[in-house]
């Protein structure tokens, strides 16, 4: 048997979900709630750390940052500095307003895409701003997108909501994209696995294809960079399935390998048989869950001091 | 040139090869006032440079300022770049948001043009110009896309980028001008692909609200308006009256067969050495890179004191080496340069004293372009034409006035080619959802689109038809190939060219010697299953010619007239063997085991109202007609095939059928349709002019002939063609 196939005959012709309508037609929404334990630093702590990210200021490098930090300077103190004041004011304002996209871009530019300060950014964000993202498509990055999985975290309720938007055929892609666009907060913090280079760009390309406008400005925390930093030596290939098995210790019951997803979807388009689409839905949901778990694991690693090694 | 000629005649080795001399009187410059609408800074640039505009430049500038699409088809060094760059940059200076996209057929050319555009741009304060192609480093790209005012690229690159149009949103939304330079390059399969690419570009631009003016620059062309129409699908303003001056030019027509004991190569060597010793700075155009090197080396051996003043020029040199060569030519340090057709393009080298054309370069447009390299600021210049042993080459030896000033052939391209069109439709659908009404201009019906939906290549959505294939659409539509089945020419793991399978069978069979950018390669292995021809470098002297046999059936008559038919045909071609030719002599014939290929295409056929004609006469006329097709349409004789039969099963008459060698037809025979009379008449004249008695490789004998040129009757062929022309020609 091909891994991931449901061998039971299924009577339904549509996965269970609700059909939602958008100005561009309808698509299918599936919701799943998963228990999730995630310990993020307190926002005040995160704010404090970020206010010491002095390398954001043009002209300050790691050496000067260490020096100023040792003297207890924060971004807010430097606002009146003759040389750095203007830049410091810019970043201080971004911190006060919790301007995640601006901070995220600055951190990626002046630090790195796997710097622990980005984890502070996650802690600083409001829950509503955090979006876990995983996109399934027909293949290469300009080809159609047919499934978008979005995860929303509630730390208080210790839960992860996974909302999936499925195009039951390609005529529903526009609805999936429009719904995704509508679902995103105005300044999201997007967390995913290779999501910055891939999922996000693919969404953008497809929105542009249909003339549906742009995605909001976002901060990206792409966990792939953290995995490379922390574990690449032991992993060999850094695929998410490898990370799940070796780092998170998860195994999936029913799964399609990522590279077969387009083939399964094509088969579904042809036959409308559930045994082709259910594994994809599960795959996408599990990807979102893994991203959440992986985030938790990375935060733990950081708390244990793994990043300084 | 008079004294040069008399000194030549005193040379011991001279055998009276200059059989014709044509002196073209000087042509004075025609100037025109600077169009008053040209913005002041651009006028200031002209004044500062002391440039007076030629009439065609002023006309072009005026048209561009008026927002008209233009095709400027004038001779080499007539200042086409200036005529386009000045009004475009003047506009960009006035509208600091506006952008321009420049397309060049080859990367090397973009480098060259960038310098010229930059020079004017810097004066006008229009900066941020750059080349954006496969060589552009990834980290420069976002900045170029968002900030550049002028980008230079090539069709291959644009073909890849269109799908990513949203990354180009800023540049595209502000695009006011698209410049298509060297437009005469866009012929045949490549030109047809580029026409469809331009259609896709315009379509994407509409999404961004841009509707730019198109400026086409071309060498002198037989039908510039038609070329522009084919490329853009709309009427553009043609400018063809060349106002640039030309000094007196003397043409010598060199008959190498006057000296049967000396090869063409040996004669060219003697002539080149003679011209250099006469103090004439000389450029020799040769058909291949190897010949360029061998000839240059031979001159250096013959005249050792010339040493470093002799050089070769070809494609593939490093930019700095090329620039040094070009400067050497401009400054007169180099006295003799042997070049492939690479120097034909608009590279600035100044004028030379003498140009030698070794062999007909394949089209009058090219020949004029090459000859145009001779002549510097009104000084007399010399052009020498040395034909190779081929009917087309010989034709111009016998009809020299046609080479000097006859009408240029009509460019041929066919953007409506079904297979090509369908593949570009998929590219278009991958760029933006496709609506049925968008493809009406190509007469693609709902039925055909539905078929693509059924195959899963397209999917219907509320926005239109969406590309649903699994691989990138552009990868299925190489710009220079026509059919879905292609063969990659691979050398040391790198793909040099992509050919249609039909062409590969003919020209890339095992053992075939072929040229890539003038450099010879030999096919080591042809794998039709994998679509790969493995090449090795070819170091030997010989070349190869495929021996083909073909049968053709007529499928449908689109035109049925007395003595003439045109329509769709089914061709069965078999490459049976190939000949190994060394210094013009066949030294071996090697059999091939290749399965025959069958394809549908377009054909044109002549018939005679008799029940029987001599097979030898028909055969000879067929060979000659095929060989001279390039006189009328922009094509190579290899691109067409012919058959003849005393009674053709589909016409019931003695018939000669010439077919378009591209599966589906690229429009070659269709273009002949309006000029059949002229074609037949000129072919008959050529046979009458050839001094041979029984037929020779300059008239009716063909190296490609599958039956070894048997039977053959040259006189009969000539009479047959004359009879056809007298009966049908004057009216057709
Ligand atoms: Zn002859
Ligand atoms: Zn023959």
PDB file of C-alpha atoms in Angstrom, chain B residues 194-333:
ATOM      1  CA  UNK B 194       9.599  36.614 -29.948  1.00  0.00           C
ATOM      2  CA  UNK B 195       6.417  37.985 -31.548  1.00  0.00           C
ATOM      3  CA  UNK B 196       4.381  35.870 -29.143  1.00  0.00           C
ATOM      4  CA  UNK B 197       6.616  36.950 -26.277  1.00  0.00           C
ATOM      5  CA  UNK B 198       5.923  40.600 -27.127  1.00  0.00           C
ATOM      6  CA  UNK B 199       2.208  39.851 -27.182  1.00  0.00           C
ATOM      7  CA  UNK B 200       2.563  38.368 -23.681  1.00  0.00           C
ATOM      8  CA  UNK B 201       4.569  41.383 -22.534  1.00  0.00           C
ATOM      9  CA  UNK B 202       1.902  43.810 -23.763  1.00  0.00           C
ATOM     10  CA  UNK B 203      -0.731  41.723 -22.044  1.00  0.00           C
ATOM     11  CA  UNK B 204       1.081  41.780 -18.697  1.00  0.00           C
ATOM     12  CA  UNK B 205       1.760  45.498 -19.067  1.00  0.00           C
ATOM     13  CA  UNK B 206      -1.951  46.190 -19.489  1.00  0.00           C
ATOM     14  CA  UNK B 207      -2.492  44.724 -16.031  1.00  0.00           C
ATOM     15  CA  UNK B 208      -0.158  47.413 -14.689  1.00  0.00           C
ATOM     16  CA  UNK B 209      -1.880  50.110 -16.701  1.00  0.00           C
ATOM     17  CA  UNK B 210       1.087  50.543 -19.027  1.00  0.00           C
ATOM     18  CA  UNK B 211       0.736  50.901 -22.771  1.00  0.00           C
ATOM     19  CA  UNK B 212       4.244  51.781 -23.950  1.00  0.00           C
ATOM     20  CA  UNK B 213       5.356  53.067 -27.303  1.00  0.00           C
ATOM     21  CA  UNK B 214       7.340  50.472 -29.272  1.00  0.00           C
ATOM     22  CA  UNK B 215      10.464  51.556 -31.114  1.00  0.00           C
ATOM     23  CA  UNK B 216      11.937  49.032 -33.499  1.00  0.00           C
ATOM     24  CA  UNK B 217      15.327  49.395 -35.114  1.00  0.00           C
ATOM     25  CA  UNK B 218      16.249  47.144 -37.980  1.00  0.00           C
ATOM     26  CA  UNK B 219      18.789  46.749 -40.713  1.00  0.00           C
ATOM     27  CA  UNK B 220      17.494  47.622 -44.156  1.00  0.00           C
ATOM     28  CA  UNK B 221      14.637  45.218 -44.713  1.00  0.00           C
ATOM     29  CA  UNK B 222      12.434  44.178 -47.603  1.00  0.00           C
ATOM     30  CA  UNK B 223       9.282  44.931 -45.676  1.00  0.00           C
ATOM     31  CA  UNK B 224       9.853  46.747 -42.381  1.00  0.00           C
ATOM     32  CA  UNK B 225       6.164  47.469 -41.912  1.00  0.00           C
ATOM     33  CA  UNK B 226       5.342  43.812 -42.396  1.00  0.00           C
ATOM     34  CA  UNK B 227       8.045  42.830 -39.919  1.00  0.00           C
ATOM     35  CA  UNK B 228       6.672  45.271 -37.353  1.00  0.00           C
ATOM     36  CA  UNK B 229       3.153  44.060 -38.000  1.00  0.00           C
ATOM     37  CA  UNK B 230       4.194  40.460 -37.472  1.00  0.00           C
ATOM     38  CA  UNK B 231       6.096  41.299 -34.283  1.00  0.00           C
ATOM     39  CA  UNK B 232       3.566  43.672 -32.708  1.00  0.00           C
ATOM     40  CA  UNK B 233       0.290  42.902 -34.422  1.00  0.00           C
ATOM     41  CA  UNK B 234      -0.257  46.561 -35.240  1.00  0.00           C
ATOM     42  CA  UNK B 235       0.582  49.251 -37.736  1.00  0.00           C
ATOM     43  CA  UNK B 236       3.731  51.199 -36.968  1.00  0.00           C
ATOM     44  CA  UNK B 237       5.265  54.234 -38.613  1.00  0.00           C
ATOM     45  CA  UNK B 238       8.056  53.058 -40.961  1.00  0.00           C
ATOM     46  CA  UNK B 239      11.121  55.212 -41.540  1.00  0.00           C
ATOM     47  CA  UNK B 240      13.335  53.946 -44.331  1.00  0.00           C
ATOM     48  CA  UNK B 241      14.822  56.948 -46.147  1.00  0.00           C
ATOM     49  CA  UNK B 242      18.428  56.804 -44.984  1.00  0.00           C
ATOM     50  CA  UNK B 243      19.825  60.332 -44.696  1.00  0.00           C
ATOM     51  CA  UNK B 244      23.338  59.350 -43.653  1.00  0.00           C
ATOM     52  CA  UNK B 245      26.091  60.054 -46.161  1.00  0.00           C
ATOM     53  CA  UNK B 246      28.082  57.411 -47.953  1.00  0.00           C
ATOM     54  CA  UNK B 247      31.395  57.834 -49.674  1.00  0.00           C
ATOM     55  CA  UNK B 248      32.011  56.459 -53.165  1.00  0.00           C
ATOM     56  CA  UNK B 249      32.113  52.697 -53.032  1.00  0.00           C
ATOM     57  CA  UNK B 250      33.646  50.315 -55.542  1.00  0.00           C
ATOM     58  CA  UNK B 251      32.422  46.740 -55.707  1.00  0.00           C
ATOM     59  CA  UNK B 252      34.550  43.976 -57.201  1.00  0.00           C
ATOM     60  CA  UNK B 253      32.918  40.718 -58.137  1.00  0.00           C
ATOM     61  CA  UNK B 254      35.569  38.054 -57.884  1.00  0.00           C
ATOM     62  CA  UNK B 255      35.148  34.868 -59.893  1.00  0.00           C
ATOM     63  CA  UNK B 256      37.345  32.294 -58.130  1.00  0.00           C
ATOM     64  CA  UNK B 257      36.692  29.740 -60.885  1.00  0.00           C
ATOM     65  CA  UNK B 258      38.814  31.817 -63.243  1.00  0.00           C
ATOM     66  CA  UNK B 259      41.760  30.128 -61.605  1.00  0.00           C
ATOM     67  CA  UNK B 260      40.817  26.448 -61.390  1.00  0.00           C
ATOM     68  CA  UNK B 261      44.180  25.487 -59.929  1.00  0.00           C
ATOM     69  CA  UNK B 262      43.870  27.681 -56.874  1.00  0.00           C
ATOM     70  CA  UNK B 263      41.266  27.238 -54.130  1.00  0.00           C
ATOM     71  CA  UNK B 264      38.927  30.012 -53.051  1.00  0.00           C
ATOM     72  CA  UNK B 265      40.733  30.094 -49.737  1.00  0.00           C
ATOM     73  CA  UNK B 266      44.133  30.554 -51.388  1.00  0.00           C
ATOM     74  CA  UNK B 267      42.786  33.355 -53.539  1.00  0.00           C
ATOM     75  CA  UNK B 268      41.197  35.085 -50.565  1.00  0.00           C
ATOM     76  CA  UNK B 269      44.534  34.877 -48.785  1.00  0.00           C
ATOM     77  CA  UNK B 270      46.379  36.451 -51.708  1.00  0.00           C
ATOM     78  CA  UNK B 271      43.773  39.156 -52.058  1.00  0.00           C
ATOM     79  CA  UNK B 272      43.722  40.018 -48.354  1.00  0.00           C
ATOM     80  CA  UNK B 273      47.513  40.249 -48.253  1.00  0.00           C
ATOM     81  CA  UNK B 274      47.456  42.431 -51.351  1.00  0.00           C
ATOM     82  CA  UNK B 275      44.880  44.844 -49.925  1.00  0.00           C
ATOM     83  CA  UNK B 276      46.789  45.233 -46.663  1.00  0.00           C
ATOM     84  CA  UNK B 277      49.992  45.879 -48.554  1.00  0.00           C
ATOM     85  CA  UNK B 278      48.147  48.523 -50.534  1.00  0.00           C
ATOM     86  CA  UNK B 279      47.696  50.270 -47.193  1.00  0.00           C
ATOM     87  CA  UNK B 280      43.972  49.557 -47.022  1.00  0.00           C
ATOM     88  CA  UNK B 281      42.596  48.720 -43.598  1.00  0.00           C
ATOM     89  CA  UNK B 282      40.679  45.548 -44.404  1.00  0.00           C
ATOM     90  CA  UNK B 283      37.942  43.467 -42.851  1.00  0.00           C
ATOM     91  CA  UNK B 284      37.280  39.962 -44.188  1.00  0.00           C
ATOM     92  CA  UNK B 285      33.985  38.264 -43.354  1.00  0.00           C
ATOM     93  CA  UNK B 286      34.198  34.457 -43.341  1.00  0.00           C
ATOM     94  CA  UNK B 287      31.518  31.849 -42.630  1.00  0.00           C
ATOM     95  CA  UNK B 288      33.186  30.157 -39.664  1.00  0.00           C
ATOM     96  CA  UNK B 289      35.300  30.855 -36.670  1.00  0.00           C
ATOM     97  CA  UNK B 290      37.808  28.238 -37.753  1.00  0.00           C
ATOM     98  CA  UNK B 291      38.259  29.800 -41.145  1.00  0.00           C
ATOM     99  CA  UNK B 292      38.759  33.168 -39.465  1.00  0.00           C
ATOM    100  CA  UNK B 293      41.605  31.747 -37.424  1.00  0.00           C
ATOM    101  CA  UNK B 294      43.182  29.813 -40.284  1.00  0.00           C
ATOM    102  CA  UNK B 295      43.041  32.767 -42.651  1.00  0.00           C
ATOM    103  CA  UNK B 296      44.490  35.191 -40.099  1.00  0.00           C
ATOM    104  CA  UNK B 297      47.301  32.746 -39.338  1.00  0.00           C
ATOM    105  CA  UNK B 298      48.031  32.265 -43.037  1.00  0.00           C
ATOM    106  CA  UNK B 299      48.282  36.018 -43.587  1.00  0.00           C
ATOM    107  CA  UNK B 300      50.661  36.317 -40.628  1.00  0.00           C
ATOM    108  CA  UNK B 301      52.840  33.590 -42.126  1.00  0.00           C
ATOM    109  CA  UNK B 302      52.778  35.180 -45.563  1.00  0.00           C
ATOM    110  CA  UNK B 303      53.463  38.679 -44.259  1.00  0.00           C
ATOM    111  CA  UNK B 304      55.325  38.229 -40.967  1.00  0.00           C
ATOM    112  CA  UNK B 305      56.020  41.939 -40.585  1.00  0.00           C
ATOM    113  CA  UNK B 306      52.291  42.574 -40.054  1.00  0.00           C
ATOM    114  CA  UNK B 307      52.385  40.533 -36.833  1.00  0.00           C
ATOM    115  CA  UNK B 308      50.107  42.080 -34.204  1.00  0.00           C
ATOM    116  CA  UNK B 309      48.164  44.206 -36.697  1.00  0.00           C
ATOM    117  CA  UNK B 310      46.307  41.089 -37.887  1.00  0.00           C
ATOM    118  CA  UNK B 311      43.475  39.808 -35.683  1.00  0.00           C
ATOM    119  CA  UNK B 312      40.341  37.690 -35.663  1.00  0.00           C
ATOM    120  CA  UNK B 313      36.951  38.710 -34.311  1.00  0.00           C
ATOM    121  CA  UNK B 314      34.105  36.404 -33.364  1.00  0.00           C
ATOM    122  CA  UNK B 315      31.356  35.900 -30.800  1.00  0.00           C
ATOM    123  CA  UNK B 316      32.372  34.528 -27.429  1.00  0.00           C
ATOM    124  CA  UNK B 317      35.357  36.762 -26.696  1.00  0.00           C
ATOM    125  CA  UNK B 318      35.550  38.334 -23.263  1.00  0.00           C
ATOM    126  CA  UNK B 319      34.047  41.831 -23.257  1.00  0.00           C
ATOM    127  CA  UNK B 320      37.420  43.495 -22.572  1.00  0.00           C
ATOM    128  CA  UNK B 321      39.088  41.607 -25.436  1.00  0.00           C
ATOM    129  CA  UNK B 322      36.306  42.572 -27.768  1.00  0.00           C
ATOM    130  CA  UNK B 323      36.556  46.175 -26.721  1.00  0.00           C
ATOM    131  CA  UNK B 324      40.314  46.182 -27.374  1.00  0.00           C
ATOM    132  CA  UNK B 325      39.714  44.794 -30.866  1.00  0.00           C
ATOM    133  CA  UNK B 326      37.031  47.338 -31.591  1.00  0.00           C
ATOM    134  CA  UNK B 327      39.269  50.167 -30.420  1.00  0.00           C
ATOM    135  CA  UNK B 328      42.141  48.787 -32.533  1.00  0.00           C
ATOM    136  CA  UNK B 329      39.907  48.921 -35.576  1.00  0.00           C
ATOM    137  CA  UNK B 330      38.612  52.406 -34.819  1.00  0.00           C
ATOM    138  CA  UNK B 331      42.071  53.785 -34.221  1.00  0.00           C
ATOM    139  CA  UNK B 332      43.565  52.071 -37.258  1.00  0.00           C
ATOM    140  CA  UNK B 333      46.144  50.056 -35.282  1.00  0.00           C
TER     141      UNK B 333
END
